[in-house]
mmCIF file with all atom_site columns, C-alpha atoms in Angstrom:
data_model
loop_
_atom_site.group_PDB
_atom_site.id
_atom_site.type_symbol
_atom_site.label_atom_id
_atom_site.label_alt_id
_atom_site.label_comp_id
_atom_site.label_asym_id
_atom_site.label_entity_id
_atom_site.label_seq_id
_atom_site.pdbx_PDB_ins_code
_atom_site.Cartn_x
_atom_site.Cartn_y
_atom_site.Cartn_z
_atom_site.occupancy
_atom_site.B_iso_or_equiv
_atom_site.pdbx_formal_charge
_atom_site.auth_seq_id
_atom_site.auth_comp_id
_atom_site.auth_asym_id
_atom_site.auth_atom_id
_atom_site.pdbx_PDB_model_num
ATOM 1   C CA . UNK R 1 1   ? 154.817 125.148 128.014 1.00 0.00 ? 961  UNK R CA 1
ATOM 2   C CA . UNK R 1 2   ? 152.032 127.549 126.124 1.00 0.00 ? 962  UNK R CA 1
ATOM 3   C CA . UNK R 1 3   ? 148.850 126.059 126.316 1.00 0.00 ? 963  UNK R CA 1
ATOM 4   C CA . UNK R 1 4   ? 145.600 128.290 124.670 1.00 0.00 ? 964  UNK R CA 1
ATOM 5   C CA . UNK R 1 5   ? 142.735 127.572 126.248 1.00 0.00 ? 965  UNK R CA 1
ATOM 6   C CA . UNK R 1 6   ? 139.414 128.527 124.471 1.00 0.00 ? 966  UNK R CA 1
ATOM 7   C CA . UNK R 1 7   ? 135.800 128.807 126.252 1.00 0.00 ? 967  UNK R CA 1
ATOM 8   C CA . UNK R 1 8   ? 132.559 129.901 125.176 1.00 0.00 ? 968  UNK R CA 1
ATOM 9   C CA . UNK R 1 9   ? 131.229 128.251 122.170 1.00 0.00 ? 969  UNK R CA 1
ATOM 10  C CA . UNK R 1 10  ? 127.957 126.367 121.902 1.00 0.00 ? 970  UNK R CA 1
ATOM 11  C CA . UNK R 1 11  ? 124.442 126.817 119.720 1.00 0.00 ? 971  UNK R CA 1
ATOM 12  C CA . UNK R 1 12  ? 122.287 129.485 118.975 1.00 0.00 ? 972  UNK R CA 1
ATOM 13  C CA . UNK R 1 13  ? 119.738 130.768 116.500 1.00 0.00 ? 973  UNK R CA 1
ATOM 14  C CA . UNK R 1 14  ? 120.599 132.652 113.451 1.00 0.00 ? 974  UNK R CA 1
ATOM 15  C CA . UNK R 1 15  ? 121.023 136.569 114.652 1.00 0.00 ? 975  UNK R CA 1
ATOM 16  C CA . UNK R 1 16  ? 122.525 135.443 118.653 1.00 0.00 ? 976  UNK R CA 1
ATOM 17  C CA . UNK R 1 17  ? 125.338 136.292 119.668 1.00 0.00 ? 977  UNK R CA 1
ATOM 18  C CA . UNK R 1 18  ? 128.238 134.369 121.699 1.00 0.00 ? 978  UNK R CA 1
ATOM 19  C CA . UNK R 1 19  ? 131.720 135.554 123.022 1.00 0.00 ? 979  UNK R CA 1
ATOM 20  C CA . UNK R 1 20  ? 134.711 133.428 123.196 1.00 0.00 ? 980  UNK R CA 1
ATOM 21  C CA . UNK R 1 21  ? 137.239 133.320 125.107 1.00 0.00 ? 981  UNK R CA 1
ATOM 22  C CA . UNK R 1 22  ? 141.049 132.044 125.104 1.00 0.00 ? 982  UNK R CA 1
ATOM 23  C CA . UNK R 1 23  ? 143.270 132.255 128.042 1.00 0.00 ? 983  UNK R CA 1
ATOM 24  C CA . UNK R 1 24  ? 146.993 131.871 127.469 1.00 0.00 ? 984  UNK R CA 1
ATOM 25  C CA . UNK R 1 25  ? 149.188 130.136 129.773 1.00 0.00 ? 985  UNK R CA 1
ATOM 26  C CA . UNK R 1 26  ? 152.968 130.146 129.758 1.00 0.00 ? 986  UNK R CA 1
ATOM 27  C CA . UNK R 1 27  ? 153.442 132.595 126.452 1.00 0.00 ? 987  UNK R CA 1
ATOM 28  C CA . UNK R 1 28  ? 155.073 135.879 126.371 1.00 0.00 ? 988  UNK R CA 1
ATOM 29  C CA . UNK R 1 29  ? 151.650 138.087 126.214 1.00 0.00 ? 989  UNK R CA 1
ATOM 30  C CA . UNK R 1 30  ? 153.424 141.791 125.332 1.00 0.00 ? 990  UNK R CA 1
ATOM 31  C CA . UNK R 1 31  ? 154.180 142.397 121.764 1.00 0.00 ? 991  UNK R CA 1
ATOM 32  C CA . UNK R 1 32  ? 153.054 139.764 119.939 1.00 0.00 ? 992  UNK R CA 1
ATOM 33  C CA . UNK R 1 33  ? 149.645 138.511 117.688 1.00 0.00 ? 993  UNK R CA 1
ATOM 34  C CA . UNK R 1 34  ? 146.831 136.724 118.836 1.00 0.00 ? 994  UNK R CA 1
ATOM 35  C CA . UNK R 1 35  ? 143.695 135.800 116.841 1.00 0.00 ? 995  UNK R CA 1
ATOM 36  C CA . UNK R 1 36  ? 140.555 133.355 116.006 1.00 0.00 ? 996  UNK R CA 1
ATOM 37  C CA . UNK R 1 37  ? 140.081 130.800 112.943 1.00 0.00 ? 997  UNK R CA 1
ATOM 38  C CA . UNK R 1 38  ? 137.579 128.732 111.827 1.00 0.00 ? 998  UNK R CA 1
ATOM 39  C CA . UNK R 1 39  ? 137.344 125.494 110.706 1.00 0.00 ? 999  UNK R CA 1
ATOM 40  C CA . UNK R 1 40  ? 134.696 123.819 108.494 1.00 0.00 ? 1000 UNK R CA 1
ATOM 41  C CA . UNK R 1 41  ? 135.108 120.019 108.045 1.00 0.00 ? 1001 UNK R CA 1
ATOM 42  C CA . UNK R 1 42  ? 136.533 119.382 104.843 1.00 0.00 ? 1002 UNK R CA 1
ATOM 43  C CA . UNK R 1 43  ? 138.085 122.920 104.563 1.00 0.00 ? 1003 UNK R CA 1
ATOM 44  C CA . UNK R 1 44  ? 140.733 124.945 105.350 1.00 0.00 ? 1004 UNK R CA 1
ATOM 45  C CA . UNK R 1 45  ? 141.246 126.746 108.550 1.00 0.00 ? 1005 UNK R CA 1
ATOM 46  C CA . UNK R 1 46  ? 140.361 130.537 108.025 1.00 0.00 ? 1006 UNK R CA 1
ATOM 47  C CA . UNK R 1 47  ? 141.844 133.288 110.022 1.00 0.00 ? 1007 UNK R CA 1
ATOM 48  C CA . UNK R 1 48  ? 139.242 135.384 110.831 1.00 0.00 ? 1008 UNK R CA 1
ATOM 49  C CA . UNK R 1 49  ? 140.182 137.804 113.740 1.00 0.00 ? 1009 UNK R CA 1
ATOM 50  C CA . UNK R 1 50  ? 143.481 139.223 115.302 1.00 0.00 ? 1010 UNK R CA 1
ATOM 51  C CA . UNK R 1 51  ? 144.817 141.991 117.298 1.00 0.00 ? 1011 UNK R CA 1
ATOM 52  C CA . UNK R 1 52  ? 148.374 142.724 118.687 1.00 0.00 ? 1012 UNK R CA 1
ATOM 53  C CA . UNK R 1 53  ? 148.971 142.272 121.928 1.00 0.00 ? 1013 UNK R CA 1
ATOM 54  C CA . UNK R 1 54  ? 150.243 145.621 123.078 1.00 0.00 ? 1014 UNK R CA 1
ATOM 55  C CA . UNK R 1 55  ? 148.778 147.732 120.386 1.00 0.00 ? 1015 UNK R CA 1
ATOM 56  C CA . UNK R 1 56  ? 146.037 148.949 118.826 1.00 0.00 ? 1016 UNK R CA 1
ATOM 57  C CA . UNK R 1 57  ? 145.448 147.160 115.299 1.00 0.00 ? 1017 UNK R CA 1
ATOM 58  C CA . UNK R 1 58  ? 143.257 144.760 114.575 1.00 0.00 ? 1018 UNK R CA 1
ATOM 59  C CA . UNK R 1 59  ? 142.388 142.817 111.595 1.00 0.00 ? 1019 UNK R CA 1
ATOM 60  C CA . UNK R 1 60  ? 139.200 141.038 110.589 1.00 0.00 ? 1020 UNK R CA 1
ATOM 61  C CA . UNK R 1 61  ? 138.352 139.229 107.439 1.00 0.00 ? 1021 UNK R CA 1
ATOM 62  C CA . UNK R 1 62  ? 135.531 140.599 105.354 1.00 0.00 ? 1022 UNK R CA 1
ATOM 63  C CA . UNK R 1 63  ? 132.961 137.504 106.183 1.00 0.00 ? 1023 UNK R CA 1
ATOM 64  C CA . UNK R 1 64  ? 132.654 139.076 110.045 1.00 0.00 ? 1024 UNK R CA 1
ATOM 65  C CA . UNK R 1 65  ? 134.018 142.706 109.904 1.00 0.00 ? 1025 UNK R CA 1
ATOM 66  C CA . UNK R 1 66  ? 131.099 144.841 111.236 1.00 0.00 ? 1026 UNK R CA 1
ATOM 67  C CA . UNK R 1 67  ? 129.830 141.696 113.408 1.00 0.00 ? 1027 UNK R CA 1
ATOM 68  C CA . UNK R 1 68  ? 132.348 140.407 115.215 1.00 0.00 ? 1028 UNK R CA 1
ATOM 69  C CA . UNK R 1 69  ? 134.503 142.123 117.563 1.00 0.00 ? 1029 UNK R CA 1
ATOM 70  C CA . UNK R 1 70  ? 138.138 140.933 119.021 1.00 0.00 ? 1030 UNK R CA 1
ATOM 71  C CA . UNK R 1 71  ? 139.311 142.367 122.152 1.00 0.00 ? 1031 UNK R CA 1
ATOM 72  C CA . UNK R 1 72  ? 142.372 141.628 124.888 1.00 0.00 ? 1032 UNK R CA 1
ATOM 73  C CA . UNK R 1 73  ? 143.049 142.326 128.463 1.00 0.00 ? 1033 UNK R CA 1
ATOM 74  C CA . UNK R 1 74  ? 146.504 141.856 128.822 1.00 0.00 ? 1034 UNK R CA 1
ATOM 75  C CA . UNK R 1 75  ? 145.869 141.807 132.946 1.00 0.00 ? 1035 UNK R CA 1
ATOM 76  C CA . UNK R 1 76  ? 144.081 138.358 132.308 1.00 0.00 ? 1036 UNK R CA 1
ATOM 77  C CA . UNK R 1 77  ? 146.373 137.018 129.319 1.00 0.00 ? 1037 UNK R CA 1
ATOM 78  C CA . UNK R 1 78  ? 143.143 136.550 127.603 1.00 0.00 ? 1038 UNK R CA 1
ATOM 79  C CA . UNK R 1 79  ? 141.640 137.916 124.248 1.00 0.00 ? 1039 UNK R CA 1
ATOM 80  C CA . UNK R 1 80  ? 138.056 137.552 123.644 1.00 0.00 ? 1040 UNK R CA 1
ATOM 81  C CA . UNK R 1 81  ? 135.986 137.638 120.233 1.00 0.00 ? 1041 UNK R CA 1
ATOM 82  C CA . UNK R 1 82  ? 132.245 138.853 120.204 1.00 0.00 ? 1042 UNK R CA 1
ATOM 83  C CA . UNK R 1 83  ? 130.341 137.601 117.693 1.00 0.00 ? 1043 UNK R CA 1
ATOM 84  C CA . UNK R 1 84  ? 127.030 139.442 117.395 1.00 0.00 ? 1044 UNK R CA 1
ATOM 85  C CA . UNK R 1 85  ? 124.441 138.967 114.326 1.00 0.00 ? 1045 UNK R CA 1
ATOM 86  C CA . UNK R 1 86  ? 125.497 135.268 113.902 1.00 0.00 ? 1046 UNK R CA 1
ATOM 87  C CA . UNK R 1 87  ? 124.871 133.411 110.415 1.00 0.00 ? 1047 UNK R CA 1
ATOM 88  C CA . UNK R 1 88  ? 124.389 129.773 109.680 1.00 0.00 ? 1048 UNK R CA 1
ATOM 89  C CA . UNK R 1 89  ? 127.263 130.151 107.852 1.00 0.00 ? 1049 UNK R CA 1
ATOM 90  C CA . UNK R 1 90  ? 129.534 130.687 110.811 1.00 0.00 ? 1050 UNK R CA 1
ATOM 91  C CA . UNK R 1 91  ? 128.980 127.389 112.261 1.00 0.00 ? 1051 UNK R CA 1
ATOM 92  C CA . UNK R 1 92  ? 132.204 126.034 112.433 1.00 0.00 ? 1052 UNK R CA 1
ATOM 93  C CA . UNK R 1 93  ? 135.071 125.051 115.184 1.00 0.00 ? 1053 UNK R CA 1
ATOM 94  C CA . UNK R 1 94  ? 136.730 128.375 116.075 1.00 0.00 ? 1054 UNK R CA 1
ATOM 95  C CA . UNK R 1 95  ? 140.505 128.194 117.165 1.00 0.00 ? 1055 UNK R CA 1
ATOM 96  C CA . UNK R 1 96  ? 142.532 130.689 119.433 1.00 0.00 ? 1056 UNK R CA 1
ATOM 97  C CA . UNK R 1 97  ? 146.108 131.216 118.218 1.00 0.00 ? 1057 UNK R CA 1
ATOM 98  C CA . UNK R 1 98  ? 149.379 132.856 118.953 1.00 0.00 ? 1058 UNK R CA 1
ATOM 99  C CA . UNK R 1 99  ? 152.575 134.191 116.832 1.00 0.00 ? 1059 UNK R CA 1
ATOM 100 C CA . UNK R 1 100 ? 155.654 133.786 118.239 1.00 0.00 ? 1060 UNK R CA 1
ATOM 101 C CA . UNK R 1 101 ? 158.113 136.493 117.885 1.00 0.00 ? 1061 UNK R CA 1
ATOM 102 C CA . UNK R 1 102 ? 158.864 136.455 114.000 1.00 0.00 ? 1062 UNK R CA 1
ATOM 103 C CA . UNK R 1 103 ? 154.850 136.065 112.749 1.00 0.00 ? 1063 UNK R CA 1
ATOM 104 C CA . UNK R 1 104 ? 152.384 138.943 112.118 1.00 0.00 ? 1064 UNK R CA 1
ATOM 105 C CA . UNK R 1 105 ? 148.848 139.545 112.237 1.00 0.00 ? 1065 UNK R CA 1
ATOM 106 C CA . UNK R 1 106 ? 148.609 140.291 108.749 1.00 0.00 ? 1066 UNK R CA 1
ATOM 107 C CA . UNK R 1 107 ? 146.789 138.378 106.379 1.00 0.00 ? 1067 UNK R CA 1
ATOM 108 C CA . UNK R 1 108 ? 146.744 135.845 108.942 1.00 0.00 ? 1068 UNK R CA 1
ATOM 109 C CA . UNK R 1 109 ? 150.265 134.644 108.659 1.00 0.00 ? 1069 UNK R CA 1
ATOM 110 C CA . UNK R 1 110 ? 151.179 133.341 112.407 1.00 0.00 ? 1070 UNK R CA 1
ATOM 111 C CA . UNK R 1 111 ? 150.239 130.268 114.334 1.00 0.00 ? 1071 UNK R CA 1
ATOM 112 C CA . UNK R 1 112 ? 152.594 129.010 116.324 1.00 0.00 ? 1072 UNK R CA 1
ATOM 113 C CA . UNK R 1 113 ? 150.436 127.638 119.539 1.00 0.00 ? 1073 UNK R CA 1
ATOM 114 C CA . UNK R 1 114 ? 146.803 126.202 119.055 1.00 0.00 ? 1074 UNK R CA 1
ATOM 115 C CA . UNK R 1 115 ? 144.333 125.819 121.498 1.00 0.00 ? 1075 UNK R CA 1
ATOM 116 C CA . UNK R 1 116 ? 141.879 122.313 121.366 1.00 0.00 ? 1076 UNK R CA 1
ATOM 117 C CA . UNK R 1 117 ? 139.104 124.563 119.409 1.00 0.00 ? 1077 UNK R CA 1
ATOM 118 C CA . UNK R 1 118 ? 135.488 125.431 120.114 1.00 0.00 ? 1078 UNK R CA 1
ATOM 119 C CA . UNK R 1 119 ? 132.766 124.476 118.360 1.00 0.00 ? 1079 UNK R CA 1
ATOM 120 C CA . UNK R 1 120 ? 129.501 126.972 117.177 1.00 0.00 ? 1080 UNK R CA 1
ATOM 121 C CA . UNK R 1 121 ? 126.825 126.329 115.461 1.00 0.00 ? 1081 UNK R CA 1
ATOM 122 C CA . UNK R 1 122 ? 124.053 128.637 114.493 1.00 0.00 ? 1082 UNK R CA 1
ATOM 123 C CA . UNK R 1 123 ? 120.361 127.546 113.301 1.00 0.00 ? 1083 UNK R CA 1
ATOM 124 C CA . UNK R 1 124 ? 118.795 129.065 110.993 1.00 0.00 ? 1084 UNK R CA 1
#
């Protein structure tokens, strides 16, 4: 049984920074995509972050390229996103997710495991 298991959020003031954290349990770490969304009430879930698993690509969307940072260590089953320079604007619940064998990190197509979510929010 996968389970994603996602640590770190909580509040800060506008420019903080947090790091998350997702640990994977039971899923096949090597060679696949792992990532971050975001979820406003109301809207859609946003893929924001990803990175292979056993390579070197990652992919960010254009709200949080040059701010936040996605990162892995494969010895932990864990990946990890930095967020530095936070925003108002980034409050949100933030999800860890995993592809399983057929789904790709591009454009944010995969999500086949979830974890519960973990909520920021960012004063102004």
């Amino acid at each position: 049984q996968v389970q994603l298991v996602e640590s770190g959020g909580g509040s800060v003031q506008a420019g903080g920074s947090l790091r998350l954290s997702c640990v994977a349990s039971g899923y096949k770490f090597s060679g696949r995509c792992m990532g971050w969304f975001r979820q406003v009430p109301g809207q859609e879930r946003d893929g924001i972050a990803a990175t292979y698993t056993d390579g070197h690509s990652t992919y960010y969307a254009d709200s949080v390229k040059g701010r936040f940072t996605i990162s892995r260590d494969n010895a932990k089953n864990t990946i990890y996103l930095q967020m530095n320079n936070l925003k108002p604007e980034d409050t949100a619940m933030y999800y860890c997710a995993a592809s399983s064998d057929s789904e790709y990190c591009g454009a944010f197509k995969f999500g086949r495991y979830w974890g519960q979510g973990t909520q920021v929010t960012v004063y102004p």
